[in-house]
Structure formats: C-alpha cells, structure tokens
Short mmCIF file of C-alpha atoms in Angstrom, two decimals:
data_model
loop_
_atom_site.label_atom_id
_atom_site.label_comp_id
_atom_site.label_asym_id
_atom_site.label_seq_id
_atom_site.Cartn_x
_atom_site.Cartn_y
_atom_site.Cartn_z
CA UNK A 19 -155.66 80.43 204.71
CA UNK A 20 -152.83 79.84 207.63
CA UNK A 21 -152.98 80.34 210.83
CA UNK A 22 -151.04 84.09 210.74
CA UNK A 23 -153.65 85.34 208.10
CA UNK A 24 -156.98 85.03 210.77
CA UNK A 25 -158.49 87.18 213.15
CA UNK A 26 -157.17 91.07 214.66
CA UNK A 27 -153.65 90.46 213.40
CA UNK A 28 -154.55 89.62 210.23
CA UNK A 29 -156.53 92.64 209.73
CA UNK A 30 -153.27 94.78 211.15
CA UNK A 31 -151.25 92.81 208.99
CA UNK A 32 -153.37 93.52 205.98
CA UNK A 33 -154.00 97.62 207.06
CA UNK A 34 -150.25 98.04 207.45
CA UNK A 35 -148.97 96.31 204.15
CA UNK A 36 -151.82 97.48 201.93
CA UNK A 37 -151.46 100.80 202.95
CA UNK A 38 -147.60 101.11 202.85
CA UNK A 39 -147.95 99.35 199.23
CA UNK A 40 -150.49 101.97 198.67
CA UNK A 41 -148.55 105.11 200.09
CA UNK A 42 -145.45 104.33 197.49
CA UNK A 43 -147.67 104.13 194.38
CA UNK A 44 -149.25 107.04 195.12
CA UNK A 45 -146.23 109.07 196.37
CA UNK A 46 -144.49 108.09 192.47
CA UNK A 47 -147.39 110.06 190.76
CA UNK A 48 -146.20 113.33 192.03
CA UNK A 49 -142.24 112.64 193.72
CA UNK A 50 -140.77 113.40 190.21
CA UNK A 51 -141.90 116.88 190.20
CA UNK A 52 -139.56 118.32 192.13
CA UNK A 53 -137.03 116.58 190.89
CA UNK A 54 -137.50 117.61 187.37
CA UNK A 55 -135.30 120.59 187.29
CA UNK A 56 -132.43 118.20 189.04
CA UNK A 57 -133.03 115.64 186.35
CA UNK A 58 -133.03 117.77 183.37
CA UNK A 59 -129.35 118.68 184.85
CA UNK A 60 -128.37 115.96 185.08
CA UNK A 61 -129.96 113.61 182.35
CA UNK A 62 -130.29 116.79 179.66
CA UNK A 63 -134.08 116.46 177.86
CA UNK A 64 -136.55 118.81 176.69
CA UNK A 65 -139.90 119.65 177.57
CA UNK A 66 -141.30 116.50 176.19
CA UNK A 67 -139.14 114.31 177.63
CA UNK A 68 -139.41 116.01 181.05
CA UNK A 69 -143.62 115.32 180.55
CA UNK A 70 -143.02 111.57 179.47
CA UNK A 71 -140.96 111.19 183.10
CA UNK A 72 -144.29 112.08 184.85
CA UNK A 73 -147.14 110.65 181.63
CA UNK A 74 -144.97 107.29 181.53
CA UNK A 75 -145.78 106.47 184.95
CA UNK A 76 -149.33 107.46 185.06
CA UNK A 77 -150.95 106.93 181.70
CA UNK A 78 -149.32 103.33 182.17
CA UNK A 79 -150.79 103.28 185.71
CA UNK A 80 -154.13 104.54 184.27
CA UNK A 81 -154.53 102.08 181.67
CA UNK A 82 -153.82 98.90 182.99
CA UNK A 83 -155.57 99.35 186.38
CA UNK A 84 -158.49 97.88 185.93
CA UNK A 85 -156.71 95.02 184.13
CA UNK A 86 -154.98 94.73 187.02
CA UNK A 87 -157.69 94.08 189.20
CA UNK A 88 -159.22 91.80 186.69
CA UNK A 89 -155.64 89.66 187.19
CA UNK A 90 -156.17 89.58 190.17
CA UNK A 91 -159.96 88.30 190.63
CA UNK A 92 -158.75 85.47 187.68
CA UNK A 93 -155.69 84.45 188.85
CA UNK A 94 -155.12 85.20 192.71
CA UNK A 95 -154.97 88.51 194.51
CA UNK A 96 -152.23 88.04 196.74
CA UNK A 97 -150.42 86.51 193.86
CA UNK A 98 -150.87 89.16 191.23
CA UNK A 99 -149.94 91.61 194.12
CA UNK A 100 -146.40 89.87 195.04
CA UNK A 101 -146.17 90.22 191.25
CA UNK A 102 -147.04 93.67 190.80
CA UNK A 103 -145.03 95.05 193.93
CA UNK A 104 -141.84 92.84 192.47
CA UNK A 105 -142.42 94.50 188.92
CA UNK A 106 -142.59 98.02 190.87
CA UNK A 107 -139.73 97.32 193.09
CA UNK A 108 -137.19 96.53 190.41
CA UNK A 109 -138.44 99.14 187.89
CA UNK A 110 -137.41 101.89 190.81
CA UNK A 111 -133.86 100.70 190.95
CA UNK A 112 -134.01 100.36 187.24
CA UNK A 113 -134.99 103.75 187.10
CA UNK A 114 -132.34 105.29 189.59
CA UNK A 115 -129.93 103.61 187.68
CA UNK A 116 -131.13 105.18 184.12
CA UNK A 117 -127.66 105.96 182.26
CA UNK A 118 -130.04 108.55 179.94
CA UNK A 119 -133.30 110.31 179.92
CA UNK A 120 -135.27 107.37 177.64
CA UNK A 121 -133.91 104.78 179.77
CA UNK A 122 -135.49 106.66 182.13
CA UNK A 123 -139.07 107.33 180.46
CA UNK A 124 -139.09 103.94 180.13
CA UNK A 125 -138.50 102.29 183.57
CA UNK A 126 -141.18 104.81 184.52
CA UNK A 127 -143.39 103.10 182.30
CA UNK A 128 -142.44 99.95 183.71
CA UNK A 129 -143.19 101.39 187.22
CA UNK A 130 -146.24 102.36 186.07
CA UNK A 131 -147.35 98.56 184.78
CA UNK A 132 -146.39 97.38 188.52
CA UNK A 133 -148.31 99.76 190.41
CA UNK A 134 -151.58 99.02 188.12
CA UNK A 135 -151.33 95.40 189.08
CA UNK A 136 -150.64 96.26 192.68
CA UNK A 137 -152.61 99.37 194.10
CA UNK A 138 -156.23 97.95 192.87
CA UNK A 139 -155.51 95.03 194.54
CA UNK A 140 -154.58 96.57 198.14
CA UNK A 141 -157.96 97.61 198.77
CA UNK A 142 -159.30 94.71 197.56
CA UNK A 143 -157.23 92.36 199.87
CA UNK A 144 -157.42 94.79 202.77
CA UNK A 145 -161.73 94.52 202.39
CA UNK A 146 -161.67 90.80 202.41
CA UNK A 147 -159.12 90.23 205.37
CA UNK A 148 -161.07 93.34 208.15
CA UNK A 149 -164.90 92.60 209.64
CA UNK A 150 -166.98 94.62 208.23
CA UNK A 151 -167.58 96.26 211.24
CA UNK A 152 -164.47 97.86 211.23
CA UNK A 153 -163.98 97.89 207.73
CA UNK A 154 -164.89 101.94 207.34
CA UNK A 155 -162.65 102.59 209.72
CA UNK A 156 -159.12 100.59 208.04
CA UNK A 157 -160.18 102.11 204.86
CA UNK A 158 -160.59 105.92 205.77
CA UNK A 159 -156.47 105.18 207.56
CA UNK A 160 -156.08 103.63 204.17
CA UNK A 161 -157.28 106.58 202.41
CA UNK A 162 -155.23 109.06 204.56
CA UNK A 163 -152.26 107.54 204.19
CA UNK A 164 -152.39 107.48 200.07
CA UNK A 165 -153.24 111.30 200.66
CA UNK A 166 -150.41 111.63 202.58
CA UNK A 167 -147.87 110.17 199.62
CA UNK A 168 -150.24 112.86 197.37
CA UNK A 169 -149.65 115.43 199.87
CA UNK A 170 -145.81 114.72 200.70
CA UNK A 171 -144.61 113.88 197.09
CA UNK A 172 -143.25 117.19 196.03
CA UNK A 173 -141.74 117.78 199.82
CA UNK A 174 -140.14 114.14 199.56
CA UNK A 175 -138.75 114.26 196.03
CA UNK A 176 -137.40 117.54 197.08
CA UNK A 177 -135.50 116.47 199.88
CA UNK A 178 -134.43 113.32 198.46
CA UNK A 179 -133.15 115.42 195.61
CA UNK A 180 -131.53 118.06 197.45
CA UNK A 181 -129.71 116.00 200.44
CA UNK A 182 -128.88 113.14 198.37
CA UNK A 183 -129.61 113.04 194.62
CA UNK A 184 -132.53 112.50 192.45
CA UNK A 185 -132.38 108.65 191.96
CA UNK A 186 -133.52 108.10 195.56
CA UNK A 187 -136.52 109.09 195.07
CA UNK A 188 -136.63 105.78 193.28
CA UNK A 189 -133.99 104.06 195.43
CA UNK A 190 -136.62 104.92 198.40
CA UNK A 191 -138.63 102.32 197.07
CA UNK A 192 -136.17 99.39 196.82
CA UNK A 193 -135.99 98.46 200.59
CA UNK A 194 -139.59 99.13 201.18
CA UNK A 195 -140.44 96.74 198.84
CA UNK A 196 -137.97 94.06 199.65
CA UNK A 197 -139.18 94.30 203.03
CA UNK A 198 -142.94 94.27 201.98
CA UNK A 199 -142.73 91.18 199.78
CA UNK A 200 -141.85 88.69 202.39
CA UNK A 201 -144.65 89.63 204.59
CA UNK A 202 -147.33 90.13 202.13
CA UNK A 203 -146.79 86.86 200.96
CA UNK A 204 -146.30 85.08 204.69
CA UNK A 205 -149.71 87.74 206.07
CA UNK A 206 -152.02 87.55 202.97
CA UNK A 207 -154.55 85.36 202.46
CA UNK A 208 -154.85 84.41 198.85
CA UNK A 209 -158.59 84.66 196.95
CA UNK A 210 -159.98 84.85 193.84
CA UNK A 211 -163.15 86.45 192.66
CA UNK A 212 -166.04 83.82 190.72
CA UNK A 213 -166.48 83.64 187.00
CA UNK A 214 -164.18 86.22 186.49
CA UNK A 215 -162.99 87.46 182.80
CA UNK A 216 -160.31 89.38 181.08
CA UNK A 217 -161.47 91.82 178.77
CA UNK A 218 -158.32 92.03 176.34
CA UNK A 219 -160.15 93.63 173.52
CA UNK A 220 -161.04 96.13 176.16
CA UNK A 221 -157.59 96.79 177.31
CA UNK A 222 -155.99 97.12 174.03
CA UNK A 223 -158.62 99.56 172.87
CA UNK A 224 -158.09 101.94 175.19
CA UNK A 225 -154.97 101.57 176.37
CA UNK A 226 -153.51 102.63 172.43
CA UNK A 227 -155.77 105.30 172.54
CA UNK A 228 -154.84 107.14 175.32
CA UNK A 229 -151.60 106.17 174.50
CA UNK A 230 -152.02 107.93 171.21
CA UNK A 231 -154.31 111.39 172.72
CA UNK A 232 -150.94 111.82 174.81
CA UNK A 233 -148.24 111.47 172.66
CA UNK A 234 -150.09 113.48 169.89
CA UNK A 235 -150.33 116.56 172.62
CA UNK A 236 -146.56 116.23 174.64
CA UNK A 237 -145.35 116.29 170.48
CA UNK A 238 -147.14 119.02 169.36
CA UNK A 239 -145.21 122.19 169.87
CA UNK A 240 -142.06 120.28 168.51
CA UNK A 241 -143.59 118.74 165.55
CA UNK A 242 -146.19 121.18 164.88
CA UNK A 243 -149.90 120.25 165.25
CA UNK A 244 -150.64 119.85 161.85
CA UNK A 245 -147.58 117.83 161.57
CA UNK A 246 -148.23 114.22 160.09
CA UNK A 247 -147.25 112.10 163.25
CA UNK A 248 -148.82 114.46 165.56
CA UNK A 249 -152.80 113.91 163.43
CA UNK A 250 -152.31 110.82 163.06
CA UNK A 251 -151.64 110.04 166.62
CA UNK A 252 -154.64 112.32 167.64
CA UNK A 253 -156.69 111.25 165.28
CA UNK A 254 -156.08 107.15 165.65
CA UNK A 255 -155.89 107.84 169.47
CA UNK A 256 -159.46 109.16 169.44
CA UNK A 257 -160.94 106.65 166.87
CA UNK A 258 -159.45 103.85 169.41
CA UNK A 259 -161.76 105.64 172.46
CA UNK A 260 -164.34 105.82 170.49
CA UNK A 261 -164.25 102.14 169.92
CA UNK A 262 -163.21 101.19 173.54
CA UNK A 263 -166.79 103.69 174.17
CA UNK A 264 -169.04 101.36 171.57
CA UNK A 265 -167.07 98.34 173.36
CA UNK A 266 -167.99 99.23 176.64
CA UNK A 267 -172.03 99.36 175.52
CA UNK A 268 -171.82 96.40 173.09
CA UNK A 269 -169.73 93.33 175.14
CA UNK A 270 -170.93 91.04 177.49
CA UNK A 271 -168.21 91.57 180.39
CA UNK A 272 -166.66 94.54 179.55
CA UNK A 273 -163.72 96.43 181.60
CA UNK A 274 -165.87 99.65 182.27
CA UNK A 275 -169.82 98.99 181.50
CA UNK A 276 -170.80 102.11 179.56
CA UNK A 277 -174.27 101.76 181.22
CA UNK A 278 -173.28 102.85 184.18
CA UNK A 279 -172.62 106.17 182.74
CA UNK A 280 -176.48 106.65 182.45
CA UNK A 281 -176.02 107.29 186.45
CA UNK A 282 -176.14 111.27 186.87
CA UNK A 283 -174.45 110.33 190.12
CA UNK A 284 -171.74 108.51 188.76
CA UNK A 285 -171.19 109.99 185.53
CA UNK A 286 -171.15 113.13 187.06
CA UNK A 287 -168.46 112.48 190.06
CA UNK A 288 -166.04 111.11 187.14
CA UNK A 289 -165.94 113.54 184.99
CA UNK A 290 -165.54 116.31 187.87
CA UNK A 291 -162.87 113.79 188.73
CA UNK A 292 -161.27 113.60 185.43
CA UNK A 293 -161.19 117.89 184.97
CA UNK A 294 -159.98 118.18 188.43
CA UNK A 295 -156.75 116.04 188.17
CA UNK A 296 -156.25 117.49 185.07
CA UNK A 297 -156.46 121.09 186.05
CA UNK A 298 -154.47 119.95 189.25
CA UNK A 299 -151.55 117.70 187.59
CA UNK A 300 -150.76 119.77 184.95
CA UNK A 301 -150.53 122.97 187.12
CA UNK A 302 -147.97 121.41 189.85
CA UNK A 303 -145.79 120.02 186.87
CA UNK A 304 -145.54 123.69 186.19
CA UNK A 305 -145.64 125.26 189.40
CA UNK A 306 -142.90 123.23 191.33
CA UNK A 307 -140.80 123.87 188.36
CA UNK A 308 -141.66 127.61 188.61
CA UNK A 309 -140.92 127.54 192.39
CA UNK A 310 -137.01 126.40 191.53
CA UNK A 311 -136.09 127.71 188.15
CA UNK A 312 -137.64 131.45 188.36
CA UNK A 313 -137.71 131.77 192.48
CA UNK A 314 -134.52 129.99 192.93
CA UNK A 315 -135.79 127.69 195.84
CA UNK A 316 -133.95 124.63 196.50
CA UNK A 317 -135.83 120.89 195.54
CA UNK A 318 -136.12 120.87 199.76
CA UNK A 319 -137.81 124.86 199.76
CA UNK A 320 -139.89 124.23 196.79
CA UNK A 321 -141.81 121.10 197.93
CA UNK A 322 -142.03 123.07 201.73
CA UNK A 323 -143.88 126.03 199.96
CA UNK A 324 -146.32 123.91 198.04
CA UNK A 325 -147.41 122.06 201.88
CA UNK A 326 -150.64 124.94 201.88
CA UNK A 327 -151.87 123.39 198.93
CA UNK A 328 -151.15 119.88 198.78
CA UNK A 329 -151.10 119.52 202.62
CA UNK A 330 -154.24 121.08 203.38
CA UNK A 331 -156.41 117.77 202.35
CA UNK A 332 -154.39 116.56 206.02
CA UNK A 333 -156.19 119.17 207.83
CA UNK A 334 -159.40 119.91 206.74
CA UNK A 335 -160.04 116.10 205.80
CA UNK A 336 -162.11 115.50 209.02
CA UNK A 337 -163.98 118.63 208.85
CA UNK A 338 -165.04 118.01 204.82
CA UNK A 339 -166.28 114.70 206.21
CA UNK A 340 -168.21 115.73 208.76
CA UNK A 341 -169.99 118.58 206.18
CA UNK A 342 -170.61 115.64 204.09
CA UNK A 343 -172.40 113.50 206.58
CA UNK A 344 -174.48 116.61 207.32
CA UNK A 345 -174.98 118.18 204.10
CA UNK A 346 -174.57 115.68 201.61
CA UNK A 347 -171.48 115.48 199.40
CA UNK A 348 -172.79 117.43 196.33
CA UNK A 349 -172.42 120.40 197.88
CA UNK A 350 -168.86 120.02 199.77
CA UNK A 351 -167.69 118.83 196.29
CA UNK A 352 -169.12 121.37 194.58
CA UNK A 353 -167.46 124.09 196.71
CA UNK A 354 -164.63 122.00 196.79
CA UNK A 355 -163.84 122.47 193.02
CA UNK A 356 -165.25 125.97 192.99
CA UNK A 357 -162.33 126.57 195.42
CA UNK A 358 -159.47 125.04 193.93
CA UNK A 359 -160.61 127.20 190.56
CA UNK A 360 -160.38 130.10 192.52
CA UNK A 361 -156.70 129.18 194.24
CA UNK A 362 -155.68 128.28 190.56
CA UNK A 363 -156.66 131.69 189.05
CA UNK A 364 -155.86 133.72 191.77
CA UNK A 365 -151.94 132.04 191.26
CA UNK A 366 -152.29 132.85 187.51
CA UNK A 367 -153.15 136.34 188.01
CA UNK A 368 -150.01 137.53 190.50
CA UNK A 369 -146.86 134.93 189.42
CA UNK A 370 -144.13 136.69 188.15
CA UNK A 371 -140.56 136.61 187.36
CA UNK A 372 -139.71 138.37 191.19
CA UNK A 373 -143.31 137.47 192.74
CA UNK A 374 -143.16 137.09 196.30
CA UNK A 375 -144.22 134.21 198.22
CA UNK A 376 -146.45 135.53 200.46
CA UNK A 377 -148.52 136.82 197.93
CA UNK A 378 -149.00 133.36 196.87
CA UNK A 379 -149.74 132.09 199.78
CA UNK A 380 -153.47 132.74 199.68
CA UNK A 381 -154.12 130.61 196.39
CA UNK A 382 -151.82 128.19 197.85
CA UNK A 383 -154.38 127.75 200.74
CA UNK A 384 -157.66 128.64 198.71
CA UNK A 385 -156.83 125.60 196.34
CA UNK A 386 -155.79 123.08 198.93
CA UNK A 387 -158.80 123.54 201.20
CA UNK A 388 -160.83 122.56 197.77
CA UNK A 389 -158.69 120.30 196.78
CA UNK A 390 -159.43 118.82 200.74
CA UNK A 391 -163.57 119.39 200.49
CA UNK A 392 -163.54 117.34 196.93
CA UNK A 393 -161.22 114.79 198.32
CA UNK A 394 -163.16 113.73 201.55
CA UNK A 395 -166.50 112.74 199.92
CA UNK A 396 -165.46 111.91 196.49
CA UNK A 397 -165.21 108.15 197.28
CA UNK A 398 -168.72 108.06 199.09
CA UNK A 399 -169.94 109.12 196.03
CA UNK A 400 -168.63 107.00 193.47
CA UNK A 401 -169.24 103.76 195.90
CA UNK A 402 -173.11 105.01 196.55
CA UNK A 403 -173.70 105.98 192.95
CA UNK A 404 -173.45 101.98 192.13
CA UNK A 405 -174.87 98.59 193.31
CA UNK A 406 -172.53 96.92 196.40
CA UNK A 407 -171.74 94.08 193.55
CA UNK A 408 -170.12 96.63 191.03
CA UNK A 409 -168.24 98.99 193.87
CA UNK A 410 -165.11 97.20 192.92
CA UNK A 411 -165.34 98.28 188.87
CA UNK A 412 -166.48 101.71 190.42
CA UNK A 413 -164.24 102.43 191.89
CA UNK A 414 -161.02 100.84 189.95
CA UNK A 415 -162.77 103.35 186.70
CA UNK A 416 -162.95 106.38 189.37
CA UNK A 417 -159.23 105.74 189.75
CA UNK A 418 -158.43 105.67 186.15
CA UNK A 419 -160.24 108.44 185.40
CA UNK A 420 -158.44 110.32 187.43
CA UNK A 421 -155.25 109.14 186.21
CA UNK A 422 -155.78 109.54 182.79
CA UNK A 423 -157.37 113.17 183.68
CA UNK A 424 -153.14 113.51 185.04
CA UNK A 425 -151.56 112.54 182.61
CA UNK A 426 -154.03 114.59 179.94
CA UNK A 427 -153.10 117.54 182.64
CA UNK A 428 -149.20 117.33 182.35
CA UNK A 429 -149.80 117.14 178.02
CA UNK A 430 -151.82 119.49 177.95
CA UNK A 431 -150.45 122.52 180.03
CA UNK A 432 -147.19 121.71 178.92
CA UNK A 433 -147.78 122.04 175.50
CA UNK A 434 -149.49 125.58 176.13
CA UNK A 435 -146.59 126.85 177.95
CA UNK A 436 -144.33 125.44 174.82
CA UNK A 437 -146.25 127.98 172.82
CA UNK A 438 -146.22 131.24 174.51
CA UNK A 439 -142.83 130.23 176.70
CA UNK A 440 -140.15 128.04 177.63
CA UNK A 441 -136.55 128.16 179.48
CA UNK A 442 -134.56 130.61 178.00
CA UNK A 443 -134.92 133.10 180.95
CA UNK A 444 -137.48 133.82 184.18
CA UNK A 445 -139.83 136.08 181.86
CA UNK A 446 -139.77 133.30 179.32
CA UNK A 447 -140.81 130.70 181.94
CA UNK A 448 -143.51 133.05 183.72
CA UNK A 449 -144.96 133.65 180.17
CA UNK A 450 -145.82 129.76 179.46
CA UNK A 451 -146.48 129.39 182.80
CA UNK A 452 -149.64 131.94 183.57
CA UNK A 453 -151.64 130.84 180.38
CA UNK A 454 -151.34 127.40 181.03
CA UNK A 455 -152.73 127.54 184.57
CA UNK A 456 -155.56 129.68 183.76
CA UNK A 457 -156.21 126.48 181.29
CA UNK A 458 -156.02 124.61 184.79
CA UNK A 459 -158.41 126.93 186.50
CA UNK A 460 -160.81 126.94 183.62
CA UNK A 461 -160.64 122.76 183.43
CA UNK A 462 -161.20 122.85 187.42
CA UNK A 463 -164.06 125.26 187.13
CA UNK A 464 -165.52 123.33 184.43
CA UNK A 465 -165.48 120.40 186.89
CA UNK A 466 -167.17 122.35 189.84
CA UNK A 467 -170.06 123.00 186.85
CA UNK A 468 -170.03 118.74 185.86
CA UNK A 469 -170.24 118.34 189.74
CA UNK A 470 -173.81 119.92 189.69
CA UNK A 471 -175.07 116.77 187.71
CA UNK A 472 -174.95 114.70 190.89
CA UNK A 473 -178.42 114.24 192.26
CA UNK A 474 -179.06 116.13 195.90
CA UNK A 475 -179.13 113.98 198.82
CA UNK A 476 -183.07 114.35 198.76
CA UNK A 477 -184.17 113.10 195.48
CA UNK A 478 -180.71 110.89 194.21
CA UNK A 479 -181.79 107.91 192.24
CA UNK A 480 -181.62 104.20 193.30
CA UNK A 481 -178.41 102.50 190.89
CA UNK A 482 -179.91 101.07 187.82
CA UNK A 483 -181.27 97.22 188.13
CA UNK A 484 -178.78 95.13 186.43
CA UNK A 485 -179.46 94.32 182.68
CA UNK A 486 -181.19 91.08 182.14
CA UNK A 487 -178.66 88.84 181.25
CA UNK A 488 -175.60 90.59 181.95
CA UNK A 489 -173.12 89.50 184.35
CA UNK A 490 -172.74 91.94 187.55
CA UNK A 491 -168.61 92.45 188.37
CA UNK A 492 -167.59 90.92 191.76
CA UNK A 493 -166.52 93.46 194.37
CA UNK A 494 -164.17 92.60 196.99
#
C-alpha cells in the first residue's frame, strides 16, 4: 500500500471515487429512458429494439455481477476495477457513436459487462480503505449518491437529450472516467480476498438463462408466443435456472448458496426486491415514454415531471431511516411497497390521451414516498438477514436480483402494451400503456405481500450456522 492510500485521505479518496464510479453505473440503468423517443428518431427500431437498449445494459449488469466481485477477490480489486471502469468508459463512447440501433444494443451490453466488474467492487474497496468507525457513515453518502443517479436519470437523459443530443448521455461518461482512472489507480489500495473461487459453471448457467427468459418475452408479440424461437427460448431459458437453482444447493463454492434462501429474512427481502424493480422498471420505460409521445413534453419536461416519484427517495430517505431504527424495517418496507402499489394503480386508473398533470401528481408522490420507505431499510435487511462473513455474497445477490427483476420489468410490460397497443396514435399508446402498469401495480403489491415473510424485529431468527464443511464467502 503507498503512502497516498493510508489514513483520512485515503478514506476521502476512496468515498469520492467509489461513489462517483458508483453514481454513473447507476445513473445508465435508467438515463436511456428519456431518451428513447429521441433515439427511436433518430436510430429508427421497434418496440423490441427500444427494450434491448434498456435489457442489454441491465440483464448484462445483472448477470455478471457477482462474477465480478468474484474477479475481483481472485485477482485484485483495484485491478479488476481499473478494468471494469476502462471497459465501461469506452463502451459509452462506443455507444454515442452507434451508426444503427444494434450497434447500439450492443455497446449497451458491453456497458453493461463493465459496470458488473466495477460497481460490486466500489463498495468493497470503499469498506476496506474507511475505519470501521466511520464506515456507516461513508456508506449511507455512498448509498445516497447511487440514489441520486436512480433519482436524476430520467431528468439527466432528458436534458442531455434535449440541449444537446442523445449520445451524451453516453458521452457524459467519457471524461468522468478518464479522469477517474488515473486516480483510482494512484488512491486505491490493491487486495485480494483468501481462497477465493470462480464459479464458471455457475455463471454460465444462469447467465443463458436469463438471457433466454428475456429474449423469449421482448420477442413475443412479434413472433407470436407459440412461435418456435420464442418456446424454445422460454423454455431452455427456464430449464438453465432451474439448473443454476440445483447448482446453487449441490456445489461446494457456489455463486449464490441456495441455503441461504431457507432465511425467511433474506428470502423474503429478495423477492420483494425482485417484484418491486420489476413493477417499477417496467412502468417508467412506459411512463417517460407516455410523458413525451402522448403529452408532448420535451426529454427536459418529461424527466422534471417524474422528480415526485423518483426524487422523493432524496427527501424522505432520513425520515424512513429513522422509522426503521424505531420500528423495525418490516414494517417501513412493508408500507413502503404497499405505497408504491397504490401510486402505480392510482396512475393506471386516470392516464389518458389529454390527462392532465396535476391529476397525476398524487400517484407521482404516493409511489415515490414508497419507493423512499422500501429504499432506506432494504440494505439493513439483507446485510442482518446473513452472517458478517457472507454480507459481501448478500448483498452482490440483493443487487442482482434486483437487476434481473428490471430487466424482467421492461420485457414484460412491454410486451403487454404490444398486445392491446402500440404507436400508431395517443389512444393507441394510452391503451398498451394502462394494462401494463396495472401488471406493475399488481407485481409491486405482490411484493408488499412477499415482504410479510420477514421475521418482526421481536422474534427474527439468528442466520443459519454455516454447513459443516462448506466454505463461508469472504466479505470485504
């Protein structure tokens, strides 16, 4: 370790690159989406390919994160960092520079494969290089900031789009990173994790079968669903989970243990996690297309008016935590969803061809104070469901949960709104549009109900004693 890497600085140092590393990954899962309209104009593409620009990104983001991390514990952390934030960095200007849609899709993708190495590995090097005494502290600033890029995406793309044009909101990243890869690797101390393994099988299992859940669903409504690529896809894809399930129980180091499924606690704060991000994803896909191409707001106006809902988590952050502390976080996260449901219906019930946006303003605001109350104790929960030694596995599976509950969001709304709508004309839109996020509310809903599995503050379990035998994953 030199000499810049020790002490206060090299905690600031850390805080500051980790998190700005962070912010940009984050910010690509949701900067598109205002941009799709722009992009479609400009590039041409259909509804599919407008759902691979956002599912390239995170379904390859999803998959490979906890390979990522697992790079990075083998191999070096700062290393496989500068690697992923390189990989990231020219896969942005790549993608600005996309002569056609596909080129496109697939520089996403690319994106995607950078950020999976990178963003595990930010919190892993910003643990090891701040005392633990003021470790909660870096990584709630940590955690704000990545809300932020969450928050800020559709207002950023927006802009970006409107002022300029729709490549920067990849050019955006270019000089960030160029500036960030010097310093990471002068700031950064290098370490590795002990014993650590790569679980290829692992990786390969479920990578193709997510790989083929998704492009079974975005293919549907052109194919048809009985159609011979779209079955097969469906059908392999889920015959791959199901193995990457059996893998989980039966290996000796797998990615994601399946055992710690058997945790009410944890089981129950990733599957809540999973519905909510696909309720969530899928209905701002829609929605900030809705907001341009039936309202007729501009990229900037669009990404302004969704600020009640994907702001809110800013706001009420502080006050979700607090409830938490108090009340435990089953019941803020509980509410939390129930909340977001309601905002989701309330939007399906009064959108319209000539709806106006005050009357949307109160699901706007219902949905992102629950999106804020699930937000603000979720990671408390996933970290305190598990032993300290397997909060790094935790919470890299939390993360692609969630991902993968995105990317299943974006397929799967889409392809309802394919079937009872489309582009032709405002009605046409608003048709696919109110269907599909009452599938979002009902998904959300169905999360608040999986959140009621978590054990109550008063009689939660103690994590499951490690199997005899079986090798415990090293957190950072």
């Amino acid at each position: 370790m030199n000499q810049h890497t020790t002490g206060r600085s090299g905690a600031v140092w850390a805080l500051v690159i980790n998190s700005v590393a962070g912010f940009m990954a984050a910010l690509d899962n949701l900067v598109v989406t205002t941009a799709l309209p722009s992009i479609r104009e400009s590039l041409g593409g259909e509804l599919a390919e407008l759902e691979w620009t956002v599912n390239a990104y995170t379904l390859t983001f999803a998959v490979l994160l906890m390979l990522g991390a697992a790079l990075g514990d083998r191999f070096g952390r700062r290393r496989l960092f500068l690697t992923g934030l390189s990989v990231f960095t020219g896969a942005s200007a790549a993608a600005a520079l996309s002569p056609g849609i596909n080129e496109l899709i697939a520089f996403r993708a690319v994106q995607g494969v950078g950020a999976a190495i990178m963003m595990p590995l930010t919190l892993t090097l910003l643990t090891a290089a701040v005392p633990a005494a003021r470790r909660g502290a870096a990584l709630g600033i940590f955690s704000a900031v990545t809300g932020l890029a969450v928050a800020s995406g559709p207002l950023i793309g927006g802009s970006l789009t409107e002022h300029l044009s729709w490549q920067w909101i990849f050019w955006l990243n270019v000089p960030i990173g160029l500036v960030l890869l010097p310093l990471a690797r002068l700031r950064l101390a290098e370490s590795y994790a002990p014993d650590s393994r790569l679980d290829v099988p692992g990786t390969l299992l479920v990578s193709g079968g997510l790989f083929g859940i998704v492009y079974g669903l975005v293919n549907a409504n052109t194919d048809g669903w009985t159609s011979a690529t779209v079955l097969t896809a469906l059908l392999v894809g889920a015959a791959l989970i199901g193995g990457f399930i059996h893998h989980g129980f039966r290996a000796k180091n797998p990615m994601l243990p399946m055992r710690l499924f058997r945790n009410r606690a944890f089981f129950g704060i990733n599957m809540a996690g999973l519905l909510m991000f696909l309720g969530m994803f899928g209905s701002i896909f829609l929605l900030s297309q809705y907001f341009q191409g039936v309202l007729g707001y501009t990229p900037t106006e669009a990404g302004l008016r969704m600020l009640p809902w994907t702001g809110m988590p800013m706001l009420v952050a502080p006050v979700a935590g607090a409830l938490s502390d108090r009340f435990g976080g089953r019941p803020v996260v509980v509410a939390g969803l129930a909340l977001q449901a309601i905002g989701l219906a309330f939007f399906a019930v009064v959108i319209g061809p000539d709806t106006s946006y005050v009357s949307q303003l109160p699901g706007l605001m219902v949905g992102g104070v629950g999106m804020a109350l699930y937000f603000a104790p979720a990671a408390s929960l996933v970290m305190s469901s598990v032993r300290p030694a397997e909060q790094g596995i935790a919470s890299g599976a939390n993360n692609a949960l969630r991902e993968v509950g995105g990317a299943l969001g974006v397929a799967v709304l889409a392809t309802v709104f394919s079937s009872q709508g489309g582009y032709d004309s405002a009605r046409s839109f608003t048709d696919g549009t109110v269907p599909a996020v009452w599938i979002g509310a009902g998904a959300v809903a169905l999360a608040a109900l999986v959140a009621l599995l978590i054990p109550g503050r008063r009689n939660a379990p103690a994590p499951e004693p490690e199997a005899a035998g079986e090798r415990v994953p090293v957190a950072a």
